[in-house]
XYZ file of C-alpha atoms in Angstrom:
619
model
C 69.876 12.528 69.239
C 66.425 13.022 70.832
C 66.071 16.263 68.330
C 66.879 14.024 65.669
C 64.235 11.683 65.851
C 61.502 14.336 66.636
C 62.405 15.532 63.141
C 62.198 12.283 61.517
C 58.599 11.748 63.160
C 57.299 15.582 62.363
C 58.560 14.330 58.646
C 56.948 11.019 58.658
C 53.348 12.502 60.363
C 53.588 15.372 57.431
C 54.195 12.970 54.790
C 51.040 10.751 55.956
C 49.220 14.076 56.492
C 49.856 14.963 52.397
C 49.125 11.354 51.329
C 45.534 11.662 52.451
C 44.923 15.147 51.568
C 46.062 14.507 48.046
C 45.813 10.970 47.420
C 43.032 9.999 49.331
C 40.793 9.296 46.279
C 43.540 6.604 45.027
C 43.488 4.936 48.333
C 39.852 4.364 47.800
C 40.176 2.965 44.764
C 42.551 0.472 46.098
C 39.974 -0.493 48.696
C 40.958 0.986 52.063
C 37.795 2.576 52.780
C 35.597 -0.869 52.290
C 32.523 0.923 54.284
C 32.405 2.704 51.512
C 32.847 0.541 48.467
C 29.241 -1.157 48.500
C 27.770 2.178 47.966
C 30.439 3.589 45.306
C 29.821 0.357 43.895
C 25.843 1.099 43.026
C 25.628 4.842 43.021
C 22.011 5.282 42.266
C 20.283 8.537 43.520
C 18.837 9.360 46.473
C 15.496 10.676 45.786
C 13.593 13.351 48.345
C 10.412 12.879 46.795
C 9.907 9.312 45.604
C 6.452 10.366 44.263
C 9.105 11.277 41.279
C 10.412 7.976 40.578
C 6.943 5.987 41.142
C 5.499 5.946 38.003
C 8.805 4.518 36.411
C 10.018 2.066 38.380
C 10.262 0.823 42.228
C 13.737 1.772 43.682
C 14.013 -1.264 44.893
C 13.766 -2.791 41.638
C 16.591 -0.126 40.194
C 18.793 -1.745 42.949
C 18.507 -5.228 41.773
C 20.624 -6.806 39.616
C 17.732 -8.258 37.245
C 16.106 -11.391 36.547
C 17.810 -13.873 38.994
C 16.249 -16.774 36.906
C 18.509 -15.925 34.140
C 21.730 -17.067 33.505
C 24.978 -14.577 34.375
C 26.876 -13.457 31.804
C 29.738 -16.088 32.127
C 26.997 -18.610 32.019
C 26.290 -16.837 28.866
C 29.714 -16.913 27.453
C 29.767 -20.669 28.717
C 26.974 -21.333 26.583
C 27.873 -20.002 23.546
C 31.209 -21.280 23.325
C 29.685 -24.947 23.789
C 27.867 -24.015 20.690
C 30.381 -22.661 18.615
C 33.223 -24.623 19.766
C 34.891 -23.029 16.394
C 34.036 -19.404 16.878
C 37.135 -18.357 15.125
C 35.929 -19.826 11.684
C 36.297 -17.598 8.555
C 35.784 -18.794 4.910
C 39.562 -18.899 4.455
C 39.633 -21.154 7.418
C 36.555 -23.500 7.459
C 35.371 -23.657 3.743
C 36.774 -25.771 1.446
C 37.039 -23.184 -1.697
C 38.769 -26.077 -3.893
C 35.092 -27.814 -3.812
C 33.959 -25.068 -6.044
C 36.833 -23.852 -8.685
C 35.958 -27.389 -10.856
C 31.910 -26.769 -11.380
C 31.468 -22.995 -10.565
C 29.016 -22.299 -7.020
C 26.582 -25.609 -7.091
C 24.407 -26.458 -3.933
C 23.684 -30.337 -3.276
C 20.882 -31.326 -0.841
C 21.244 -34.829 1.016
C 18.205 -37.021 0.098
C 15.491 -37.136 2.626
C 15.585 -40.239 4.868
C 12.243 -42.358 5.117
C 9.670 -41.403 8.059
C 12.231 -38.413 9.047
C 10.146 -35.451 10.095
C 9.994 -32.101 8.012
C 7.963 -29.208 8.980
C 6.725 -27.068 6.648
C 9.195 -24.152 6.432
C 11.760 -26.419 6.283
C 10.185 -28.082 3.399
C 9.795 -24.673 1.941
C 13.424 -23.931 2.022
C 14.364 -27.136 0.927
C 11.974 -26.938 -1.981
C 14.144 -23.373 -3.034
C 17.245 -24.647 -3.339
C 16.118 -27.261 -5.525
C 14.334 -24.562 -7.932
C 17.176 -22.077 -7.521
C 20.117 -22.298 -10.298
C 22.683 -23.628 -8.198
C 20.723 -26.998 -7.429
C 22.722 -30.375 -8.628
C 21.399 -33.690 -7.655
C 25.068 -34.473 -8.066
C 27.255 -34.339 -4.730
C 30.455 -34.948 -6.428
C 29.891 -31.423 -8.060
C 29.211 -29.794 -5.087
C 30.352 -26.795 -3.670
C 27.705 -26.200 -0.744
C 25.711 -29.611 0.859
C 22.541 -28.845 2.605
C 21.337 -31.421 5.440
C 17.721 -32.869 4.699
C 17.545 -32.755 8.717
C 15.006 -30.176 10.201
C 17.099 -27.676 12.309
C 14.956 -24.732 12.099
C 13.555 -25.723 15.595
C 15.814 -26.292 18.258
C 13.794 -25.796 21.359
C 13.469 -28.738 22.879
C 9.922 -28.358 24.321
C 8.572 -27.842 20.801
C 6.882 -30.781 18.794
C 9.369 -29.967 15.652
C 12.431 -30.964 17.995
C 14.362 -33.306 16.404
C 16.582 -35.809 18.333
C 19.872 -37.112 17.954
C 20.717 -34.918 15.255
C 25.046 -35.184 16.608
C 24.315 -39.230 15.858
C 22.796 -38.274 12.777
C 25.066 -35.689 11.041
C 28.596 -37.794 12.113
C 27.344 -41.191 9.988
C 26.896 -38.644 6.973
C 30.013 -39.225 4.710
C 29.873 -36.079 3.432
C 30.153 -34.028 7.172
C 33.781 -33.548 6.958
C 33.203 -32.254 10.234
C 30.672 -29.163 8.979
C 33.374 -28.090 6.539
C 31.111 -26.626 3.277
C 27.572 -27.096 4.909
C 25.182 -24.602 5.491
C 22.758 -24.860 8.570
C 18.972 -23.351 8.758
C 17.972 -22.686 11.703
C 14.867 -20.057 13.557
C 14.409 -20.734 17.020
C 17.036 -21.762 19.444
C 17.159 -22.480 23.148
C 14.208 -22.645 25.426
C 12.550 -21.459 28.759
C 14.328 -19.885 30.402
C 17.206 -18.490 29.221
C 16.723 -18.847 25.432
C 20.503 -19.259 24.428
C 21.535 -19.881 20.986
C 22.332 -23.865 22.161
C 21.180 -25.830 19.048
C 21.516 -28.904 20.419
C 24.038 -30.677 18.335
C 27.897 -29.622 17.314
C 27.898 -27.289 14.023
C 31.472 -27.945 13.870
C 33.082 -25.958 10.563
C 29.288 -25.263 8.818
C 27.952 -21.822 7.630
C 24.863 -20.848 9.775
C 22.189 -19.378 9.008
C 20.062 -18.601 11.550
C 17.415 -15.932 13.203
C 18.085 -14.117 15.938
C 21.290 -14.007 15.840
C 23.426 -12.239 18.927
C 26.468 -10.392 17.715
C 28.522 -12.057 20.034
C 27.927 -15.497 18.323
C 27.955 -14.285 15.036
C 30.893 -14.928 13.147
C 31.883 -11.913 10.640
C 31.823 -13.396 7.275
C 31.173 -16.541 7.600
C 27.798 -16.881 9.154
C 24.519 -15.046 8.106
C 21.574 -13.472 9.629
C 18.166 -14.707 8.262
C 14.669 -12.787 9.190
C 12.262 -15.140 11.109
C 9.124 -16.171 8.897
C 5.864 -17.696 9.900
C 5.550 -20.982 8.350
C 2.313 -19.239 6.413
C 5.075 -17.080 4.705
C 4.783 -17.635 0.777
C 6.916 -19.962 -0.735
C 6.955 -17.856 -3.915
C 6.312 -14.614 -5.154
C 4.784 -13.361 -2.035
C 2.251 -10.009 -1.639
C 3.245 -7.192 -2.427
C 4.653 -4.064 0.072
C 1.231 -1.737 1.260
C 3.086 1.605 -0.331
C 2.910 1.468 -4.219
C 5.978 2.273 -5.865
C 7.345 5.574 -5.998
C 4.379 7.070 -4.708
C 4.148 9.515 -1.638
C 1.976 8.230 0.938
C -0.642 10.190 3.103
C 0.272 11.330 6.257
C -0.206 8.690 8.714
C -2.546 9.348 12.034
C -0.012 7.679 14.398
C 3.376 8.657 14.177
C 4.586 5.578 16.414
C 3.118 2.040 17.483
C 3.467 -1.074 19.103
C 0.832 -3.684 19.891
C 1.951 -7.031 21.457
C 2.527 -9.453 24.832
C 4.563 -8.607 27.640
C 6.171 -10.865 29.291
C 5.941 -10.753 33.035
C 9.146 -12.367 33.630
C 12.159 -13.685 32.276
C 14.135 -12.783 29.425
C 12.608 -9.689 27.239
C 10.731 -8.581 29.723
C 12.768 -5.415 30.575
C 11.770 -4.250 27.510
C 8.151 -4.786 26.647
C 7.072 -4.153 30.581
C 8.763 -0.496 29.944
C 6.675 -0.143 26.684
C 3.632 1.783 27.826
C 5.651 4.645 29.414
C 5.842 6.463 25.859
C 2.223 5.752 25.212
C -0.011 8.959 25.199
C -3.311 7.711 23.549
C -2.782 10.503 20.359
C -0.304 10.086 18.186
C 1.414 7.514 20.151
C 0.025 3.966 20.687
C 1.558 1.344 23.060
C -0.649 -1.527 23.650
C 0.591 -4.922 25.299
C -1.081 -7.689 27.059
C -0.618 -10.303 29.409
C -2.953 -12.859 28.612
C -0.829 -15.591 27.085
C 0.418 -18.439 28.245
C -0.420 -20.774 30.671
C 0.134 -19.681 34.071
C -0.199 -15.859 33.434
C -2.872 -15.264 36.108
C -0.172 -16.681 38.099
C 2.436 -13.846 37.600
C -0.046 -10.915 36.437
C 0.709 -7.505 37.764
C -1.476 -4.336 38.532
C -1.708 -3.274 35.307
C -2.695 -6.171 33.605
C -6.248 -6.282 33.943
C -6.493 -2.476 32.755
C -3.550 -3.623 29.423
C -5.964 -6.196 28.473
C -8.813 -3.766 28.348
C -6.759 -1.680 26.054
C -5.461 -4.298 23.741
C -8.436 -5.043 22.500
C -9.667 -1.212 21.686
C -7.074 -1.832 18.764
C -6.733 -3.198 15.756
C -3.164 -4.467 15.157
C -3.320 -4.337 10.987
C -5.037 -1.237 11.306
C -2.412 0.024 13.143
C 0.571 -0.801 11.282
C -1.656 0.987 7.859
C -1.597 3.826 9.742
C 1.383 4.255 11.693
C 4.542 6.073 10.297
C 6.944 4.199 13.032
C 6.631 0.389 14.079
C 7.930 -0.396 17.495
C 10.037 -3.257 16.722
C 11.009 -4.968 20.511
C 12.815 -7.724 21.143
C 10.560 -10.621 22.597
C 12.298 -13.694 24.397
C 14.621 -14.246 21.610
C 16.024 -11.379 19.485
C 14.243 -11.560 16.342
C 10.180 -11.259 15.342
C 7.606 -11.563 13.150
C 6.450 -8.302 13.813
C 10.013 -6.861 11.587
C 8.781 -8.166 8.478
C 5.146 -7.457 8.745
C 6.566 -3.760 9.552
C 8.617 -3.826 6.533
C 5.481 -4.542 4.454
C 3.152 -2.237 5.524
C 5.767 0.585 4.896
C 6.045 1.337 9.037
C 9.669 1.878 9.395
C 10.873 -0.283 11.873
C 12.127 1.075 15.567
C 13.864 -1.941 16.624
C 14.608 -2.260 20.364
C 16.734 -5.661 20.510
C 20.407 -4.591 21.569
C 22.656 -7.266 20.236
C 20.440 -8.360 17.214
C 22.574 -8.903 13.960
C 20.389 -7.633 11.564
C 18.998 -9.899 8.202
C 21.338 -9.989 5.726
C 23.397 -6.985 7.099
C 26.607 -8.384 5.542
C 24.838 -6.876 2.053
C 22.059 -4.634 3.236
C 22.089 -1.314 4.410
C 19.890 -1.141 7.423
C 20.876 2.158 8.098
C 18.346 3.441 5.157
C 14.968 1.801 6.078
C 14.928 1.339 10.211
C 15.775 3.492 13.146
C 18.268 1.091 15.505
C 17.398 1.751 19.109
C 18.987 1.084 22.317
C 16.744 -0.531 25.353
C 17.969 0.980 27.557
C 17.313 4.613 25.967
C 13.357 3.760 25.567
C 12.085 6.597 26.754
C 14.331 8.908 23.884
C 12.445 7.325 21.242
C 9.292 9.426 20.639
C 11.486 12.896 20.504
C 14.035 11.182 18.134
C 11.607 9.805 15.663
C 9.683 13.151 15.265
C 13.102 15.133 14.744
C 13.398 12.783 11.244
C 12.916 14.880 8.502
C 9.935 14.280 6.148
C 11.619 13.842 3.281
C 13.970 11.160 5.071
C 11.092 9.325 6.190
C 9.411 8.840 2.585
C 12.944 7.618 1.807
C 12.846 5.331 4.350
C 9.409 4.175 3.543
C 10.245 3.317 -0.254
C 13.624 1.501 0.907
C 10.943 -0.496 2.899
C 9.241 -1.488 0.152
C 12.245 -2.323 -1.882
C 13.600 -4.449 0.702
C 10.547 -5.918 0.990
C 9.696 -7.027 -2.373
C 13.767 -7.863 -3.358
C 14.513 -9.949 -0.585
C 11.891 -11.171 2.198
C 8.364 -11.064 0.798
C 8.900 -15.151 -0.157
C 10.923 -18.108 1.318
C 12.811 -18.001 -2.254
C 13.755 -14.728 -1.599
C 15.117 -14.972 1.543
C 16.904 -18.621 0.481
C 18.333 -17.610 -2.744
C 19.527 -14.236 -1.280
C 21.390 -16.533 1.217
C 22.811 -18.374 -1.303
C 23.827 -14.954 -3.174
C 25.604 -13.582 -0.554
C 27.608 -16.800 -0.271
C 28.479 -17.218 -3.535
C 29.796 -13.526 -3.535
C 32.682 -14.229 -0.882
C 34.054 -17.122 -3.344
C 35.153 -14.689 -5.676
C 35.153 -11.083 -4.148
C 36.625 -9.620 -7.372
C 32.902 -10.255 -8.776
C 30.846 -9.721 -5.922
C 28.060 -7.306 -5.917
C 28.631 -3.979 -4.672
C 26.651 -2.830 -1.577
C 25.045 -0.061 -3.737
C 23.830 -3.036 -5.794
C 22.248 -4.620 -3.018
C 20.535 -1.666 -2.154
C 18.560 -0.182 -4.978
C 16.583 -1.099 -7.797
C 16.197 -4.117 -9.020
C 18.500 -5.424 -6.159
C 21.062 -7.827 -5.889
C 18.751 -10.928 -7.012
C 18.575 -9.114 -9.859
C 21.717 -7.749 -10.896
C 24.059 -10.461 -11.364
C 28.033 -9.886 -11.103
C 28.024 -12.838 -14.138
C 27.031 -10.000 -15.852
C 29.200 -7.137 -14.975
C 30.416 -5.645 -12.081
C 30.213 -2.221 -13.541
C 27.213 0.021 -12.975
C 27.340 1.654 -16.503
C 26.374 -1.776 -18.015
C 23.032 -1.725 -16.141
C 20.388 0.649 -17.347
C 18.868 0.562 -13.451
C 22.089 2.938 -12.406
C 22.665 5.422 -15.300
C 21.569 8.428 -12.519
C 23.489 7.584 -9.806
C 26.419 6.606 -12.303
C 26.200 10.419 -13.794
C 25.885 8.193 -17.292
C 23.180 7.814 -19.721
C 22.588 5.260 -22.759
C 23.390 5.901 -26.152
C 21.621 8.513 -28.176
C 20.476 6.020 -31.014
C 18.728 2.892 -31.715
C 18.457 -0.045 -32.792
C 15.133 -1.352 -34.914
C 14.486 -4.753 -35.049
C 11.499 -5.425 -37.107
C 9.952 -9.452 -37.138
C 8.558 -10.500 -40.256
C 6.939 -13.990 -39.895
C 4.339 -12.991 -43.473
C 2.784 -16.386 -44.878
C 3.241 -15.356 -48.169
C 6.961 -14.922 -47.696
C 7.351 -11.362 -49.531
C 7.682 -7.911 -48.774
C 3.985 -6.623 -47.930
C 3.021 -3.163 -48.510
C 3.159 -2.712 -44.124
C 6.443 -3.470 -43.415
C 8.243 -1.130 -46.646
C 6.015 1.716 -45.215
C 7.360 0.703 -41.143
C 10.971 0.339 -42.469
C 10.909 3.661 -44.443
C 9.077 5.801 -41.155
C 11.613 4.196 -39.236
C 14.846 4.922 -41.457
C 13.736 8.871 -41.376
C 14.150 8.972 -37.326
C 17.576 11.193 -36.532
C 18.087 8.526 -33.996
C 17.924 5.314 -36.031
C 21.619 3.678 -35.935
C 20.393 0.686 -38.067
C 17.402 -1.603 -38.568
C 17.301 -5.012 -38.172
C 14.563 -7.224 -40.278
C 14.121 -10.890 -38.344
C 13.117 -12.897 -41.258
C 11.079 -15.749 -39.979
C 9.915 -17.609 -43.271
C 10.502 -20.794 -44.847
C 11.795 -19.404 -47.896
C 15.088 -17.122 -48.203
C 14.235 -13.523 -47.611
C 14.116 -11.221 -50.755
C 17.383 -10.239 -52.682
C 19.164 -6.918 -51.542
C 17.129 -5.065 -54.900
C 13.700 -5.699 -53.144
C 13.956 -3.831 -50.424
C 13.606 -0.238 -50.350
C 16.625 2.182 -50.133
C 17.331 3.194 -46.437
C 19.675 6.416 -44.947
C 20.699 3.528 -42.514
C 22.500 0.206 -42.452
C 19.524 -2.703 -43.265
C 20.787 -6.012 -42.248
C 18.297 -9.246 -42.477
C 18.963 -12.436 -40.285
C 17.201 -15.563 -40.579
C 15.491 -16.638 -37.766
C 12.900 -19.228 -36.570
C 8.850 -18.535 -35.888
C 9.198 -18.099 -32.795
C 8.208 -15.400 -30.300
C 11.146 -15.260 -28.806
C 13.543 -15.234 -31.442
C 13.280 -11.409 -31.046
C 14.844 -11.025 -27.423
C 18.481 -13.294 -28.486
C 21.557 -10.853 -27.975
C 22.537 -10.506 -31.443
C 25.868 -9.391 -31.823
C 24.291 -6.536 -34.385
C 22.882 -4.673 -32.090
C 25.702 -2.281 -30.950
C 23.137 0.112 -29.860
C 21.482 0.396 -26.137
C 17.996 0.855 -27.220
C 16.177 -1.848 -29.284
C 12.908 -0.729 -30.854
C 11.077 -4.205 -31.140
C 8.483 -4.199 -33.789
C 6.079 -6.618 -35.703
C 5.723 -6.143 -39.722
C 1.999 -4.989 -39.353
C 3.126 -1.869 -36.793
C 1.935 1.813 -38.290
C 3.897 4.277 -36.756
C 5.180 7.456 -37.993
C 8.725 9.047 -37.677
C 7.510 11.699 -35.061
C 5.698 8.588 -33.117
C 9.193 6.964 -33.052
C 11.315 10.180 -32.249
C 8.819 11.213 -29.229
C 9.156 7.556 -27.628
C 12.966 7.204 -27.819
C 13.053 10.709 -26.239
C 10.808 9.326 -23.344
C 12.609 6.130 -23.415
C 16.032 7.845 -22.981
C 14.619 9.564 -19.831
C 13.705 5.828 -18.445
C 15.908 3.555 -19.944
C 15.086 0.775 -16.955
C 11.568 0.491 -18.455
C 9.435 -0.698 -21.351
C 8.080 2.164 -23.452
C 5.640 1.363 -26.010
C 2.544 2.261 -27.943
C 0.077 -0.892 -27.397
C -0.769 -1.699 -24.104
C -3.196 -3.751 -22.359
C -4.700 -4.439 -18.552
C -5.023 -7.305 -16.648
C -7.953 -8.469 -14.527
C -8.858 -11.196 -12.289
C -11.977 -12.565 -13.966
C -14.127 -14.225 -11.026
C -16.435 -16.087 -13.481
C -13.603 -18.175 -15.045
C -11.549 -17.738 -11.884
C -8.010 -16.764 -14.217
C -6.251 -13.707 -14.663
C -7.346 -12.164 -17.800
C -6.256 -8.594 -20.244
C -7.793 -6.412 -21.814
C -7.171 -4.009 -24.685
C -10.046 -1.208 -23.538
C -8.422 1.704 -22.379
C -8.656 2.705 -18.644
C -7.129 4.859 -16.332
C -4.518 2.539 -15.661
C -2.109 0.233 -17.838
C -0.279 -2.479 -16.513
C 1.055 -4.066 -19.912
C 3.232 -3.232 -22.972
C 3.530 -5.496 -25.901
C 7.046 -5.539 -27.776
C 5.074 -5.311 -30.768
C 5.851 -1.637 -30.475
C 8.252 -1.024 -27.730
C 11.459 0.779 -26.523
C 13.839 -1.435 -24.166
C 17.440 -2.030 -23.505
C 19.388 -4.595 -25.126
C 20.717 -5.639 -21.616
C-alpha cells in the first residue's frame, strides 16, 4: 500500500514537473505569474545608452499612455454614437427613393427665416444649389431638402454657433425625422477633444461634412467634403499653378511642411514629431508655436529657436517649389493646407490616420497623394524619393485635374456633392470611376448622356476606339441678298473634293426660300439645305443629319482649299476632344478699359478658335 502511493506521488510531481517545462508560457498568459504581467504588458526596450533615444523622445514619455486630457477611446465610441444615433443608415434604409421617381433628382432649399444668421460659406453653398440644375423652389417636387440653418460651424465657442438648432429642425414639417435631407457641415466639436458632436440629432439625413473619421462615416450614404476658407471662390475659381499637360521643372525641395504645432492636446503627436525629418536641403520642416493665447504658457525648449526658423520661410514660396506637401492632421482631421497643396501641384503627403478622404466614394486618391501613417513619420522622406519620376508628373497633372474639376470653387465642390448623390438613385446610370477621374471629369460627363465611353470623344485612347473617318460640313449662309454668292459655290465645291467629306450641310438663314435644287452646283456628296433662323447658334442644334462624328462648321465667306480641309481633319482625328480651326484670336485683359478684350494679331500664343472655320465633335 505504502509503495502504491509513492508511485502515485512520483506520477503526480512528474506530471507538474512537465506542465511547467512545456506549458509554462500558457500559464502566463492565463495570469499566474502577475509580477510579471505589468512588464509583458508594455514591453518597450531597455536602452544602454539613452544618449540614443534623446533626440527622439523622453522614455518616459514612450511609457505614457498619451494625452490624459483627452477622452479614452470608449469615451470616443460614446460620443459618436450620441451623434449618429442611426449609424446603420444606408440609402436603401434612410432615403426615401419614391420622393424622386415622379420629377427626376430635384433639390429644394427651405426659405431663410428673418434675422437667422448665415455666414458666408454657408451663403455660398446655399447660393449653388440654387444656380445648379437640380434647384426647384417647389418642395412638393422634391427629392433632396436642404435646411436654410447654418451647420457648417458646430463648435460651440465660435461666434457662427448656432443654438437650438434640435428645436429648430423638429417644428420643420418637412424633417420626417432627417429622412431625404442633406446636412453641411466643416468644423465639429471643440477644445479639447474635438469630436464629431454637432450639437443637434441628424436623425436619417445625408451628411456632408469635413473631417470626417472613418469610424463615423457611413459607407454610401454620407460624404466627405474638403474644408474651404470662407475666401474660397464661389465660382470659377483660379486656376491649378502647373499648366496643362506640361512637364514642370524640377523642384528645389523635394518635401515640405510649414505650420503650428500644437503643444498639447489632440494633433499634437503629430506636428511636435515634424521637425525630426527636417535637414535644411532638400527637406523643409518648419512649425511654430506662437498662436494662441496662452502659448507662452505651455512653450517648450524648442520653441523659441522654431519661431526663429518659421519666419526664414516663405510658405507660398514653398509650396511653388516643393515636389511633396506635408499634409498633417491639425486638431481636427482635415485642412486648408490639402487644397492649397492640390493647387500648387505639391502632391499631398497626408499624415491624418482615420481621415475619409473628399469625395473618395468617386475619386481615386490613390493617383494624386501619398497616404501616410503617423505613426510611420519618420519612413516618409525614403518613401517619397523611391517614387519614380515619371509617377510623380502623373501625380502632379492628376493634381491639377482634381483641382480644376472639383474643388477650385464652392460650386464645384456643391454640385459634385449633389452628383455623387444623384448617381446612387439609379446605379445603372451612374458614372464610372474612370469617369470621375480623367478629363473633363464627372461634372462634365453626364450619365444623361451615355454611360458608354465610346460616345465621348474625351476617352477614344483609353477606349482603344477612334471617331469616324469622315465629316460632316455644315456651311451657314445668312447673305442679305438671299442668293448663292460667288464665296460660298467656290467653299461648297473645295469642300465636296475632300476624300473625307460624308455630306455637306448648307444652314440657310434667309427670309426667302433657299434656291431650287438646279442652282446649286453639282457635288460628289449628298447636299442637303435646312432652314434655319439668324441666329448664331442655330449652327451648334443636334441635327439628326449629321450621322458623322466630325462637324466642319463654316461661314459662307470662308476660303479654304481641299488640302486646307484634308490636313485639319487629319489633325482633328488625332484630337477629337478639341477645337481645330484656321482663325484664331487672343484674349487680353485691357487695364485702360478694365475688360477682357481679343485680338486677331498673331502671337506666340492662341487662346481662341472661331467656328467660322473649325473641326469639332457633334457630341
Amino acid at each position: 500500500m505504502q509503495t502504491r502511493k509513492k508511485y502515485i506521488f512520483l506520477t503526480f510531481l512528474a506530471s507538474w514537473l512537465l506542465l511547467f517545462f512545456f506549458g509554462g508560457d500558457q500559464l502566463r498568459r492565463f495570469g499566474f505569474f502577475s509580477e510579471r504581467k505589468a512588464e509583458a504588458r508594455r514591453n518597450w526596450p531597455r536602452w544602454t545608452d539613452r544618449s540614443l533615444l534623446k533626440s527622439f523622445a523622453d522614455p518616459e514619455e514612450l511609457q505614457s499612455d498619451g494625452d490624459p486630457s483627452l477622452p479614452s477611446p470608449r469615451a470616443q465610441r460614446a460620443a459618436r454614437l450620441s451623434v449618429y444615433k442611426n449609424s446603420r443608415c444606408r440609402m436603401e434604409t434612410c432615403f426615401d427613393f419614391s420622393r424622386c421617381e415622379k420629377r427626376g433628382f430635384k433639390v429644394f432649399t427651405y426659405p431663410r427665416e428673418r434675422d437667422q444668421p448665415l455666414s458666408e460659406s454657408y451663403g455660398k453653398i446655399l447660393a449653388s444649389i440654387k444656380r445648379s440644375r437640380y434647384y426647384t423652389p417647389n418642395p412638393e417636387e422634391a427629392c433632396l431638402f436642404i435646411l436654410s440653418i447654418d451647420t457648417l460651424d458646430r463648435d460651440h465657442l465660435s461666434g457662427q454657433y448656432v443654438r437650438n438648432v434640435d428645436e429648430k429642425i423638429r417644428s420643420f414639417p418637412l424633417w420626417n425625422g432627417g429622412r431625404n435631407h442633406l446636412i453641411f457641415n466643416l468644423y465639429s466639436g471643440t477644445w479639447p477633444s474635438y469630436t464629431e458632436d454637432l450639437g443637434f440629432d441628424i436623425g436619417q439625413a445625408i451628411l456632408a461634412k469635413a473631417s470626417f473619421y472613418t469610424k463615423s462615416f457611413r459607407p454610401g450614404f454620407d460624404i466627405s467634403i474638403p474644408l474651404f476658407s470662407k475666401d474660397h471662390p464661389q465660382r470659377g475659381g483660379e486656376r491649378g499653378w502647373l499648366y496643362q499637360d506640361s512637364i514642370p521643372p524640377k523642384k528645389k525641395y523635394l518635401l515640405v511642411f510649414k505650420g503650428k504645432r500644437y503643444l498639447t492636446g489632440i494633433g499634437s503627436g503629430t506636428r511636435n514629431a515634424l521637425h525630426h525629418i527636417h535637414n535644411g536641403k532638400d527637406i523643409v520642416s518648419l512649425t511654430t508655436c506662437k498662436h494662441g493665447k496662452d502659448w507662452e504658457k505651455h512653450k517648450d525648449v524648442r520653441c523659441d529657436k522654431d519661431n526663429v526658423d518659421y519666419e526664414k520661410f516663405d510658405y507660398q514660396e514653398l509650396l511653388h517649389n516643393s515636389t511633396f506637401c506635408i499634409v498633417p492632421r491639425g486638431r481636427r482631421l482635415g485642412s486648408f493646407r490639402f487644397l492649397e497643396a492640390l493647387q500648387a501641384a505639391c502632391i499631398p503627403v497626408l499624415l491624418s490616420d482615420g481621415w475619409e478622404l473628399p469625395f473618395a466614394e468617386a475619386i481615386d486618391w490613390g493617383k494624386a497623394a501619398v497616404v501616410g501613417n503617423e505613426r510611420l513619420l519618420l519612413q516618409i522622406p525614403s518613401a517619397v524619393r523611391c517614387i519614380h519620376p515619371e509617377r510623380v508628373l502623373a501625380f502632379q497633372q492628376q493634381t491639377q485635374f482634381l483641382w480644376d474639376a472639383y474643388f477650385s470653387s464652392v460650386d464645384k465642390i456643391v454640385h459634385t456633392t449633389l452628383e455623387i448623390i444623384k448617381d446612387r438613385l439609379l446605379p445603372h446610370r451612374s458614372r464610372s470611376r474612370f469617369l470621375w477621374n480623367t478629363l473633363p471629369g464627372g461634372l462634365l460627363a453626364l450619365p444623361d448622356f451615355s454611360t458608354h465611353l465610346g460616345d465621348f470623344p474625351f476617352y477614344y485612347l483609353q477606349h482603344g476606339s477612334g471617331p469616324s473617318e469622315k465629316f460632316t460640313a455644315f456651311i451657314r449662309a445668312v447673305s442679305l441678298a438671299c442668293s448663292l454668292s460667288q464665296p460660298i459655290l467656290r467653299l461648297i465645291q473645295a469642300v465636296s473634293g475632300s476624300q473625307y467629306c460624308a455630306q455637306i450641310l448648307v444652314l440657310w438663314s434667309c427670309e426667302k426660300p433657299p434656291p431650287p435644287s438646279g442652282k446649286w452646283p453639282q457635288t460628289s456628296v449628298p447636299l442637303t439645305i435646312i432652314q434655319g433662323r439668324r441666329k448664331l447658334s442655330d449652327r451648334f442644334f443636334p441635327y439628326t443629319a449629321i450621322q458623322t462624328d466630325a462637324v466642319l462648321s463654316l461661314d459662307e465667306h470662308t476660303s479654304l482649299s481641299t488640302s486646307e480641309v484634308d490636313f485639319a481633319f487629319v489633325v482633328w482625328r488625332s484630337f477629337p476632344e478639341r477645337i481645330v480651326g484656321f482663325p484664331t484670336r487672343s484674349h487680353f485683359w485691357d487695364a485702360e478699359q478694365r475688360r477682357w478684350g481679343y485680338t486677331s494679331k498673331w502671337t506666340n500664343e492662341l487662346s481662341i478658335v472661331l467656328t467660322a472655320a473649325a473641326f469639332y465633335h457633334r457630341y
